[in-house]
Coordinates of C-alpha atoms (C1' of nucleotides) in Angstrom, one line a residue:
Chain A
M1 CA 42.3 -54.4 -24.7
K2 CA 38.5 -53.5 -24.6
Q3 CA 36.2 -56.2 -23.5
H4 CA 32.9 -56.7 -25.1
R5 CA 29.9 -56.1 -23.1
Y6 CA 28.5 -59.6 -23.5
E7 CA 32.2 -61.0 -22.5
Q8 CA 32.1 -59.1 -19.4
I9 CA 28.8 -60.4 -18.2
A10 CA 29.8 -63.8 -19.4
K11 CA 32.8 -63.6 -17.2
A12 CA 31.1 -62.2 -14.1
L13 CA 28.6 -64.9 -14.5
G14 CA 31.2 -67.7 -15.3
E15 CA 33.1 -66.5 -12.0
R16 CA 30.1 -66.8 -9.9
I17 CA 29.8 -70.5 -11.2
T18 CA 33.4 -71.5 -11.0
S19 CA 33.8 -69.9 -7.4
G20 CA 30.8 -72.0 -6.1
A21 CA 28.7 -69.0 -5.5
V22 CA 26.1 -70.5 -7.7
P23 CA 26.3 -74.2 -7.2
V24 CA 25.4 -76.8 -9.7
G25 CA 21.7 -77.2 -10.0
D26 CA 21.0 -73.5 -9.2
S27 CA 19.6 -71.1 -11.8
L28 CA 21.2 -68.0 -13.3
P29 CA 18.9 -64.9 -13.5
T30 CA 16.6 -64.8 -16.6
E31 CA 17.5 -63.0 -19.6
A32 CA 15.4 -60.1 -18.7
A33 CA 16.8 -59.9 -15.2
L34 CA 20.2 -59.8 -16.8
C35 CA 19.0 -57.1 -19.2
K36 CA 17.8 -54.9 -16.3
K37 CA 20.8 -55.4 -14.2
Y38 CA 23.6 -54.9 -16.7
R39 CA 21.6 -52.3 -18.6
V40 CA 22.0 -54.1 -22.0
S41 CA 19.7 -55.4 -24.9
R42 CA 18.6 -58.9 -24.7
Y43 CA 21.0 -59.8 -27.7
T44 CA 23.8 -58.9 -25.3
A45 CA 22.5 -60.8 -22.6
R46 CA 21.8 -63.9 -24.9
E47 CA 25.2 -63.6 -26.3
A48 CA 26.7 -63.9 -22.8
L49 CA 24.7 -67.0 -21.7
R50 CA 25.5 -68.6 -25.1
Q51 CA 29.1 -68.3 -24.2
L52 CA 28.3 -70.1 -20.9
R53 CA 26.5 -72.7 -22.6
E54 CA 29.2 -73.3 -25.2
A55 CA 31.7 -73.7 -22.2
G56 CA 29.4 -76.5 -20.8
L57 CA 28.5 -74.6 -17.8
I58 CA 24.7 -74.2 -18.0
T59 CA 22.1 -75.7 -20.1
R60 CA 18.9 -73.4 -21.0
R61 CA 15.3 -74.3 -21.5
P62 CA 12.2 -72.3 -22.0
R63 CA 10.6 -71.6 -18.8
S64 CA 13.1 -73.1 -16.5
G65 CA 16.0 -70.6 -17.5
S66 CA 19.8 -71.2 -17.4
T67 CA 20.7 -74.1 -15.0
V68 CA 24.1 -74.6 -13.8
T69 CA 25.3 -78.0 -15.0
A70 CA 29.2 -77.8 -14.3
S71 CA 31.4 -75.9 -12.1
S72 CA 34.4 -75.9 -14.1
I73 CA 35.6 -76.0 -17.7
N74 CA 39.3 -77.6 -17.4
S75 CA 39.9 -81.4 -18.2
A76 CA 42.7 -83.2 -17.1
F77 CA 41.9 -86.7 -18.6
S78 CA 40.1 -87.3 -21.7
L79 CA 38.7 -90.0 -23.8
P80 CA 39.6 -89.1 -27.2
V81 CA 37.3 -90.9 -29.6
S82 CA 38.5 -90.1 -33.3
S83 CA 35.8 -91.8 -35.1
A84 CA 32.4 -93.6 -35.0
A85 CA 34.4 -96.8 -35.1
D86 CA 36.2 -96.0 -32.0
L87 CA 33.1 -94.6 -30.1
F88 CA 31.1 -97.6 -30.9
R89 CA 34.0 -99.9 -30.9
Y90 CA 31.9 -103.0 -30.9
A91 CA 29.7 -101.5 -33.5
S92 CA 32.6 -100.6 -36.0
D93 CA 32.0 -103.8 -37.9
T94 CA 28.4 -104.7 -36.8
R95 CA 25.1 -104.1 -38.5
F96 CA 22.0 -102.7 -37.2
V97 CA 19.4 -105.1 -38.7
I98 CA 16.1 -103.2 -38.2
G99 CA 13.0 -105.4 -37.4
K100 CA 10.5 -102.7 -37.0
R101 CA 9.9 -99.1 -38.0
E102 CA 6.9 -97.4 -36.0
R103 CA 5.9 -94.0 -34.9
I104 CA 5.0 -93.9 -31.1
K105 CA 3.8 -91.7 -28.5
A106 CA 5.9 -91.5 -25.4
A107 CA 4.6 -93.8 -22.6
G108 CA 5.8 -96.7 -20.5
E109 CA 9.2 -98.2 -21.5
A110 CA 9.9 -95.5 -24.1
L111 CA 8.9 -92.5 -21.9
A112 CA 11.4 -93.9 -19.4
V113 CA 14.2 -94.2 -21.9
L114 CA 13.4 -90.8 -23.5
G115 CA 12.6 -88.7 -20.4
C116 CA 10.3 -86.3 -22.6
R117 CA 6.8 -85.2 -22.0
R118 CA 4.3 -87.9 -22.0
G119 CA 2.7 -88.3 -25.5
Q120 CA 5.4 -86.6 -27.5
E121 CA 5.7 -88.4 -30.8
W122 CA 9.0 -90.1 -31.9
I123 CA 10.2 -92.6 -34.4
K124 CA 11.3 -96.0 -33.3
L125 CA 13.4 -98.4 -34.9
S126 CA 14.0 -101.5 -33.4
G127 CA 16.2 -104.7 -33.9
V128 CA 19.5 -106.4 -33.3
R129 CA 23.0 -105.8 -34.0
R130 CA 25.0 -108.5 -35.7
K131 CA 28.6 -109.2 -36.7
P132 CA 28.4 -110.4 -40.3
G133 CA 28.7 -114.3 -40.3
I134 CA 28.1 -114.8 -36.5
A135 CA 24.7 -116.2 -35.6
T136 CA 24.1 -114.8 -32.1
P137 CA 23.5 -111.2 -32.2
V138 CA 25.6 -108.6 -30.5
C139 CA 22.8 -106.7 -28.8
L140 CA 19.2 -106.0 -28.8
I141 CA 18.7 -102.2 -29.9
S142 CA 16.1 -99.6 -30.1
V143 CA 16.8 -96.3 -31.9
Y144 CA 14.5 -93.3 -31.1
L145 CA 14.4 -90.3 -33.5
N146 CA 13.0 -86.8 -33.2
M147 CA 10.1 -86.0 -35.2
A148 CA 12.5 -83.5 -37.0
L149 CA 13.6 -86.3 -38.7
A150 CA 10.3 -87.8 -40.0
G151 CA 11.0 -89.3 -43.2
L152 CA 14.4 -90.5 -42.6
E153 CA 13.2 -93.5 -40.8
K154 CA 12.1 -94.9 -44.2
R155 CA 15.1 -94.2 -46.1
I156 CA 17.4 -96.2 -43.5
P157 CA 18.5 -99.5 -45.1
C158 CA 17.3 -102.5 -43.2
S159 CA 20.8 -103.2 -42.3
A160 CA 22.6 -100.2 -41.4
G161 CA 25.8 -99.2 -39.6
V162 CA 25.9 -96.2 -37.2
I163 CA 23.0 -93.9 -37.2
Y164 CA 23.9 -90.6 -35.9
P165 CA 25.9 -89.4 -39.4
L166 CA 22.7 -90.0 -41.0
V167 CA 20.8 -87.7 -38.5
E168 CA 23.4 -85.0 -39.2
K169 CA 23.2 -85.3 -42.9
E170 CA 19.6 -85.1 -42.8
L171 CA 19.3 -82.0 -40.8
G172 CA 22.4 -80.4 -41.7
V173 CA 23.3 -80.0 -38.1
R174 CA 26.2 -81.3 -36.2
I175 CA 26.1 -83.5 -33.0
A176 CA 27.6 -81.6 -30.4
W177 CA 27.7 -84.0 -27.5
I178 CA 26.5 -87.5 -26.4
D179 CA 25.3 -88.5 -23.2
Q180 CA 26.0 -92.2 -22.4
K181 CA 24.5 -94.0 -19.5
I182 CA 25.7 -97.7 -18.7
E183 CA 23.8 -99.8 -16.2
A184 CA 23.5 -103.5 -15.1
V185 CA 20.0 -104.8 -15.6
P186 CA 18.4 -108.3 -15.1
L187 CA 17.6 -110.2 -18.3
S188 CA 14.2 -111.0 -19.0
P189 CA 13.6 -114.8 -20.4
A190 CA 12.4 -113.3 -23.8
N191 CA 15.5 -110.8 -23.8
A192 CA 17.7 -113.9 -23.0
A193 CA 16.2 -115.8 -25.8
A194 CA 16.7 -113.1 -28.4
L195 CA 20.4 -112.7 -27.4
A196 CA 20.8 -116.4 -27.4
C197 CA 22.3 -116.6 -23.8
K198 CA 21.1 -117.5 -20.3
P199 CA 18.8 -115.4 -18.6
G200 CA 20.5 -113.2 -15.7
C201 CA 22.6 -109.8 -16.1
G202 CA 22.7 -107.7 -19.1
L203 CA 24.4 -104.4 -19.8
R204 CA 22.5 -101.5 -21.1
V205 CA 23.9 -98.7 -22.7
R206 CA 21.9 -95.5 -23.7
R207 CA 23.1 -92.8 -25.6
Y208 CA 21.5 -89.3 -26.1
Y209 CA 22.7 -87.4 -29.0
Y210 CA 22.3 -83.6 -28.8
D211 CA 22.9 -80.8 -31.2
A212 CA 24.4 -77.4 -30.1
T213 CA 21.1 -76.3 -29.3
E214 CA 20.6 -78.9 -26.7
R215 CA 17.9 -80.3 -28.8
L216 CA 17.7 -84.3 -28.2
L217 CA 17.8 -85.7 -32.0
E218 CA 18.6 -89.3 -31.3
V219 CA 18.6 -91.8 -28.4
S220 CA 19.7 -95.5 -28.7
D221 CA 19.0 -97.9 -26.2
S222 CA 21.0 -101.3 -26.4
L223 CA 21.2 -104.4 -24.4
H224 CA 24.3 -106.7 -24.2
A225 CA 24.5 -110.1 -22.8
S226 CA 27.0 -110.0 -19.8
G227 CA 29.8 -112.6 -20.4
G228 CA 30.7 -111.7 -23.9
F229 CA 30.7 -108.1 -23.5
A230 CA 32.6 -105.5 -21.4
Y231 CA 32.8 -101.7 -22.2
E232 CA 36.3 -100.6 -22.5
M233 CA 37.7 -97.1 -22.7
R234 CA 41.2 -95.5 -22.4
L235 CA 41.4 -92.2 -20.6
R236 CA 44.4 -90.1 -21.6
R237 CA 45.8 -87.2 -19.7
D238 CA 46.4 -84.0 -21.6
Chain B
M1 CA 8.2 -80.5 -38.0
K2 CA 9.2 -77.2 -39.2
Q3 CA 12.8 -76.4 -39.7
H4 CA 13.7 -72.9 -39.0
R5 CA 14.8 -70.6 -41.5
Y6 CA 18.5 -70.5 -40.4
E7 CA 18.6 -74.4 -40.3
Q8 CA 17.4 -74.2 -43.8
I9 CA 19.9 -71.9 -45.1
A10 CA 22.9 -73.7 -42.9
K11 CA 21.8 -76.9 -44.5
A12 CA 21.6 -75.5 -48.1
L13 CA 25.2 -74.0 -47.6
G14 CA 26.4 -77.0 -45.8
E15 CA 25.5 -79.4 -48.7
R16 CA 27.2 -77.2 -51.0
I17 CA 30.4 -77.5 -49.0
T18 CA 30.1 -81.5 -48.3
S19 CA 29.1 -82.1 -52.1
G20 CA 32.2 -80.3 -53.0
A21 CA 30.2 -77.6 -55.0
V22 CA 32.3 -75.0 -53.1
P23 CA 35.8 -76.5 -52.4
V24 CA 37.9 -75.8 -49.5
G25 CA 39.4 -72.3 -49.7
D26 CA 36.6 -71.0 -51.7
S27 CA 34.3 -68.4 -50.0
L28 CA 30.6 -68.3 -49.2
P29 CA 28.4 -65.5 -50.2
T30 CA 28.7 -62.5 -47.7
E31 CA 25.9 -62.0 -45.3
A32 CA 24.3 -59.1 -47.3
A33 CA 24.2 -61.6 -50.3
L34 CA 22.5 -64.3 -48.2
C35 CA 20.2 -61.7 -46.9
K36 CA 19.1 -60.7 -50.4
K37 CA 19.2 -64.2 -51.6
Y38 CA 17.0 -65.8 -49.0
R39 CA 15.1 -62.7 -47.9
V40 CA 16.0 -62.9 -44.5
S41 CA 17.6 -60.4 -41.7
R42 CA 21.2 -60.2 -41.1
Y43 CA 20.6 -62.2 -37.7
T44 CA 19.2 -64.9 -39.6
A45 CA 21.7 -65.2 -41.9
R46 CA 24.5 -64.8 -39.4
E47 CA 22.7 -67.6 -37.4
A48 CA 23.2 -70.0 -40.4
L49 CA 26.9 -69.1 -40.6
R50 CA 27.4 -69.6 -37.3
Q51 CA 26.2 -73.1 -37.4
L52 CA 28.6 -73.8 -40.0
R53 CA 31.5 -72.4 -38.2
E54 CA 30.5 -74.5 -35.1
A55 CA 30.8 -77.4 -37.2
G56 CA 34.1 -76.5 -38.5
L57 CA 33.3 -76.1 -41.9
I58 CA 34.1 -72.3 -42.4
T59 CA 36.2 -69.6 -40.6
R60 CA 35.1 -66.1 -40.9
R61 CA 37.1 -62.8 -41.2
P62 CA 36.0 -59.2 -41.5
R63 CA 36.5 -58.1 -45.1
S64 CA 37.5 -61.8 -46.0
G65 CA 34.1 -63.2 -45.7
S66 CA 33.3 -67.0 -44.9
T67 CA 36.0 -69.3 -46.1
V68 CA 35.4 -73.1 -46.4
T69 CA 38.2 -74.9 -44.5
A70 CA 36.7 -78.4 -44.6
S71 CA 34.6 -80.3 -46.6
S72 CA 33.1 -82.7 -44.1
I73 CA 32.5 -82.3 -40.6
N74 CA 35.1 -83.8 -38.3
S75 CA 33.8 -86.7 -36.1
A76 CA 35.9 -86.4 -32.9
F77 CA 34.4 -86.7 -29.6
S78 CA 36.0 -86.5 -26.2
L79 CA 35.2 -87.3 -22.6
P80 CA 36.5 -84.5 -20.7
V81 CA 37.1 -85.5 -17.2
S82 CA 38.2 -82.3 -15.1
S83 CA 39.2 -84.3 -12.1
A84 CA 39.1 -87.1 -9.9
A85 CA 35.7 -85.8 -8.8
D86 CA 34.4 -86.0 -12.1
L87 CA 36.0 -89.2 -13.3
F88 CA 34.7 -91.0 -10.3
R89 CA 31.6 -89.0 -10.3
Y90 CA 29.8 -91.3 -7.7
A91 CA 33.0 -91.3 -5.8
S92 CA 33.3 -87.5 -5.3
D93 CA 32.0 -87.2 -2.1
T94 CA 32.5 -90.7 -0.9
R95 CA 35.2 -92.3 1.2
F96 CA 37.0 -95.8 0.9
V97 CA 36.6 -97.5 4.0
I98 CA 39.5 -100.1 4.0
G99 CA 38.6 -103.5 5.8
K100 CA 41.7 -105.2 5.0
R101 CA 45.2 -104.8 3.9
E102 CA 47.3 -107.5 2.7
R103 CA 50.1 -108.5 0.4
I104 CA 49.0 -111.2 -1.9
K105 CA 50.4 -113.4 -4.7
A106 CA 48.7 -113.5 -7.9
A107 CA 46.3 -116.3 -8.1
G108 CA 42.7 -117.1 -8.6
E109 CA 40.4 -113.9 -8.6
A110 CA 43.2 -111.5 -8.0
L111 CA 45.0 -113.1 -11.1
A112 CA 42.1 -112.6 -13.3
V113 CA 41.7 -109.0 -12.3
L114 CA 45.4 -108.1 -12.8
G115 CA 46.3 -110.1 -15.8
C116 CA 49.9 -110.5 -14.5
R117 CA 52.1 -113.4 -14.1
R118 CA 50.9 -116.1 -11.5
G119 CA 52.6 -115.5 -8.2
Q120 CA 53.5 -111.8 -8.8
E121 CA 53.2 -110.2 -5.5
W122 CA 50.9 -107.1 -5.0
I123 CA 49.2 -105.1 -2.3
K124 CA 45.5 -105.5 -1.8
L125 CA 43.2 -103.0 0.0
S126 CA 39.9 -104.2 0.1
G127 CA 36.5 -102.6 1.7
V128 CA 33.5 -100.7 0.6
R129 CA 32.7 -97.1 -0.5
R130 CA 30.5 -95.1 1.6
K131 CA 28.4 -91.8 1.4
P132 CA 28.7 -90.0 4.7
G133 CA 25.5 -90.4 6.5
I134 CA 24.4 -93.1 4.2
A135 CA 24.2 -96.7 5.9
T136 CA 24.0 -98.6 2.5
P137 CA 27.6 -98.7 0.8
V138 CA 28.1 -97.3 -2.7
C139 CA 30.0 -100.2 -3.9
L140 CA 32.5 -102.9 -2.7
I141 CA 35.9 -102.3 -4.0
S142 CA 39.3 -103.8 -3.9
V143 CA 42.4 -101.9 -5.1
Y144 CA 45.7 -103.6 -6.0
L145 CA 49.0 -101.5 -5.7
N146 CA 52.2 -102.4 -7.6
M147 CA 55.0 -103.4 -5.2
A148 CA 56.9 -100.3 -6.2
L149 CA 54.4 -98.9 -3.7
A150 CA 55.6 -101.0 -0.8
G151 CA 55.0 -99.0 2.6
L152 CA 52.4 -96.8 1.0
E153 CA 49.5 -99.0 2.1
K154 CA 50.3 -98.7 5.7
R155 CA 50.0 -95.0 5.4
I156 CA 46.8 -94.5 3.8
P157 CA 44.1 -93.7 6.2
C158 CA 41.4 -96.2 6.9
S159 CA 38.9 -93.9 5.2
A160 CA 40.4 -92.5 2.2
G161 CA 39.1 -90.4 -0.9
V162 CA 40.7 -91.2 -4.2
I163 CA 43.8 -93.3 -4.3
Y164 CA 45.7 -92.6 -7.4
P165 CA 46.8 -89.1 -6.5
L166 CA 48.6 -90.8 -3.4
V167 CA 50.3 -93.1 -5.8
E168 CA 51.5 -90.2 -7.9
K169 CA 52.7 -88.5 -4.8
E170 CA 54.7 -91.5 -3.3
L171 CA 56.5 -92.3 -6.5
G172 CA 56.8 -88.7 -8.0
V173 CA 55.3 -90.0 -11.3
R174 CA 52.3 -89.3 -13.2
I175 CA 49.4 -91.6 -14.2
A176 CA 49.6 -91.2 -17.9
W177 CA 46.5 -93.0 -18.8
I178 CA 43.5 -95.1 -17.2
D179 CA 42.1 -98.1 -18.9
Q180 CA 38.5 -98.6 -17.8
K181 CA 36.3 -101.9 -18.1
I182 CA 32.6 -102.0 -17.4
E183 CA 30.8 -105.1 -17.3
A184 CA 27.6 -106.7 -15.9
V185 CA 28.1 -109.4 -13.6
P186 CA 25.7 -111.6 -11.4
L187 CA 25.7 -110.7 -7.6
S188 CA 26.4 -113.5 -5.4
P189 CA 24.3 -113.7 -2.2
A190 CA 27.4 -112.6 -0.2
N191 CA 28.1 -109.5 -2.3
A192 CA 24.3 -108.8 -2.4
A193 CA 24.3 -108.9 1.5
A194 CA 27.3 -106.8 1.8
L195 CA 25.6 -104.1 -0.8
A196 CA 22.4 -104.4 1.1
C197 CA 20.4 -105.3 -2.0
K198 CA 18.6 -108.4 -3.6
P199 CA 21.0 -110.6 -5.4
G200 CA 20.6 -110.3 -9.2
C201 CA 22.9 -108.0 -11.3
G202 CA 25.7 -106.0 -10.3
L203 CA 28.2 -103.5 -12.5
R204 CA 31.8 -104.1 -12.2
V205 CA 34.1 -101.2 -13.1
R206 CA 37.9 -102.1 -13.3
R207 CA 40.3 -99.3 -13.8
Y208 CA 44.1 -100.0 -14.6
Y209 CA 46.5 -97.0 -14.0
Y210 CA 49.6 -96.8 -16.0
D211 CA 52.5 -94.4 -16.1
A212 CA 54.2 -93.0 -19.0
T213 CA 56.4 -96.2 -19.1
E214 CA 53.4 -98.3 -19.2
R215 CA 53.9 -99.5 -16.1
L216 CA 50.8 -100.8 -14.2
L217 CA 50.7 -99.1 -10.9
E218 CA 47.3 -99.4 -9.5
V219 CA 44.2 -101.3 -10.3
S220 CA 40.8 -100.7 -8.7
D221 CA 38.0 -103.3 -9.0
S222 CA 34.5 -102.2 -7.9
L223 CA 31.0 -103.6 -7.7
H224 CA 27.9 -101.7 -7.8
A225 CA 24.5 -102.9 -7.1
S226 CA 22.1 -102.5 -9.9
G227 CA 19.3 -100.1 -9.9
G228 CA 20.6 -97.4 -7.9
F229 CA 23.7 -97.0 -10.2
A230 CA 24.5 -96.0 -13.5
Y231 CA 27.7 -95.2 -15.1
E232 CA 27.3 -91.9 -17.1
M233 CA 29.4 -89.6 -19.2
R234 CA 29.4 -86.8 -21.5
L235 CA 31.3 -87.1 -24.7
R236 CA 31.9 -83.7 -26.3
R237 CA 32.8 -83.0 -30.0
D238 CA 36.0 -81.0 -30.2
Chain C
dC1 C1' 60.6 -52.5 -55.5
dT2 C1' 58.9 -51.6 -50.4
dC3 C1' 56.6 -49.4 -47.0
dC4 C1' 52.7 -46.9 -45.5
dC5 C1' 48.2 -44.8 -45.7
dT6 C1' 43.8 -44.4 -47.2
dT7 C1' 39.3 -46.6 -48.7
dA8 C1' 35.9 -49.6 -48.5
dA9 C1' 33.9 -54.2 -47.9
dT10 C1' 32.8 -57.4 -44.5
dT11 C1' 32.0 -59.0 -40.3
dG12 C1' 31.4 -58.0 -34.8
dT13 C1' 28.7 -55.6 -31.5
dC14 C1' 24.5 -53.8 -29.9
dC15 C1' 19.9 -51.8 -29.6
dA16 C1' 14.5 -52.2 -29.5
dG17 C1' 10.9 -54.6 -30.5
dA18 C1' 7.6 -58.6 -32.0
dC19 C1' 5.9 -63.1 -32.1
dA20 C1' 6.4 -68.3 -31.7
dA21 C1' 7.5 -72.3 -29.1
dT22 C1' 8.3 -74.6 -25.0
dT23 C1' 6.9 -76.0 -20.5
dG24 C1' 6.5 -75.4 -15.3
dT25 C1' 2.5 -74.6 -12.3
dA26 C1' -1.8 -74.6 -10.8
dC27 C1' -6.1 -76.1 -11.1
dA28 C1' -9.9 -79.1 -12.6
dA29 C1' -11.6 -83.4 -14.0
dT30 C1' -11.6 -88.3 -13.8
Chain D
dA1 C1' -3.4 -90.6 -7.4
dT2 C1' -3.4 -89.7 -12.2
dT3 C1' -4.4 -87.3 -16.3
dG4 C1' -5.8 -83.5 -19.1
dT5 C1' -6.0 -78.3 -19.7
dA6 C1' -5.5 -73.5 -19.3
dC7 C1' -2.2 -70.0 -18.1
dA8 C1' 1.9 -67.3 -18.1
dA9 C1' 6.8 -67.1 -17.7
dT10 C1' 10.9 -67.9 -20.3
dT11 C1' 13.7 -68.8 -24.0
dG12 C1' 13.8 -69.3 -29.3
dT13 C1' 13.4 -66.9 -33.5
dC14 C1' 13.4 -63.1 -36.5
dT15 C1' 13.4 -58.3 -38.2
dG16 C1' 15.4 -53.7 -39.4
dG17 C1' 18.6 -50.6 -38.1
dA18 C1' 23.2 -48.4 -36.4
dC19 C1' 28.1 -47.9 -35.5
dA20 C1' 32.6 -50.1 -34.3
dA21 C1' 36.4 -53.0 -35.6
dT22 C1' 39.0 -55.6 -38.8
dT23 C1' 41.4 -56.1 -42.7
dA24 C1' 42.1 -56.7 -48.3
dA25 C1' 43.2 -54.1 -51.8
dG26 C1' 44.8 -50.4 -54.1
dG27 C1' 47.6 -46.1 -54.6
dG28 C1' 51.1 -42.9 -53.4
dA29 C1' 55.8 -41.6 -51.6
dG30 C1' 60.3 -42.9 -51.0

DNA sequence: CTCCCTTAATTGTCCAGACAATTGTACAAT
DNA sequence: ATTGTACAATTGTCTGGACAATTAAGGGAG
């Protein structure tokens, strides 16, 4: 069985990662360096790196090169999320009631959420999530959309369900993964008032939606009152 | 915001599939035909088709071309957790320093955590998780063990890593799934002092370990200071 | 009819090169 | 110390071409 050139290279690099020779956080050689080392064209080197990226071992960014992000590709437990309703369990029967639609330049709070370069333009939708028929909102929520989605923000109804399928449809791309970050934060009196609860603790859930090319397309930032809300999941062994 | 040529083509083809214009089982134009139709090089056409394949809409085979296999993109995500180190990412290099080992009868706080019958007997280990060389603890933690594990509690070293593999080994069973519950809670002054942080918010993570017969074998209840700690995960699409 | 073989259509792999887009870095300006 | 700017390194997109590998389809032999 002949192995293709790019597979050989991917295998060699992959082994250096899984063996720990190149630890998480370190960089692989640049495309140009790989071309030279293995005497191949850039196409072949890129194909090898693409395999590693699809395996989740590295991320790639212009000027930064290929950075190792994981040292293994096996999985013993998994959280199967079969539908939008599962992923956003609480959101499955709630509506995003949009209060404000604007274009912003990343700064201050938004900059902290997005983690992008200062001044980069984004679309921001903010409002609350509500359960139909219930007065107190489920959470405060801001959704940031990449400017590649310019125009979409006007076509989202003022009471929407889950947003990311709209993003996929708009660009004809596929969300390849979601990074999720959950944190406890103090509730400001203003936020507490908006959530109709006492000031104190809140649970902040931020989700980052990426396509296969590692492009960040959407970020959601939601704030729940503590007490009424817990984030639950079930991890199954494969 | 400019959309790339191959994205435009992928979107156009994708819409013909999702709209039903090209039903499942039918074929898309060949690469050569796409090159001609859209006036692009083969690289660009192939890149578009690659996107569709990665989205699971088509399969490709030499001589057969691109065959439509699904009319909508599947929306399943999963959280791959490759090891205890990944599941307890923060715990990967921390040690559970046990301060107290006792047998309890479910009541009060423990009853609320365990959700079992009042008075049921459990083993309770409590202490803190520490990063070696760092003074402030990572979290306060209590671990509850089912009485089926009686005796194990004395053999756990006073500074341990992850507990559930010990449980599996002791009983010769396999943890089949883990329920996880994350909540924001107020920090009592005592807890804040133990965590060496200001009173305010904390993040509580409770994990319930079940075997295949739905027997609850272990429960862990940990409390993190807000600020330094966020619970992060990456959900991948299958 | 069935099986094997040839043929050719189609995708897969690979090359060499070009320019665009992104962004880390260093340095200047405030 | 922060912000802006210019530069250059690196990946991203795209072209045009070549040959290899795979395989659907058709034709011939048994």
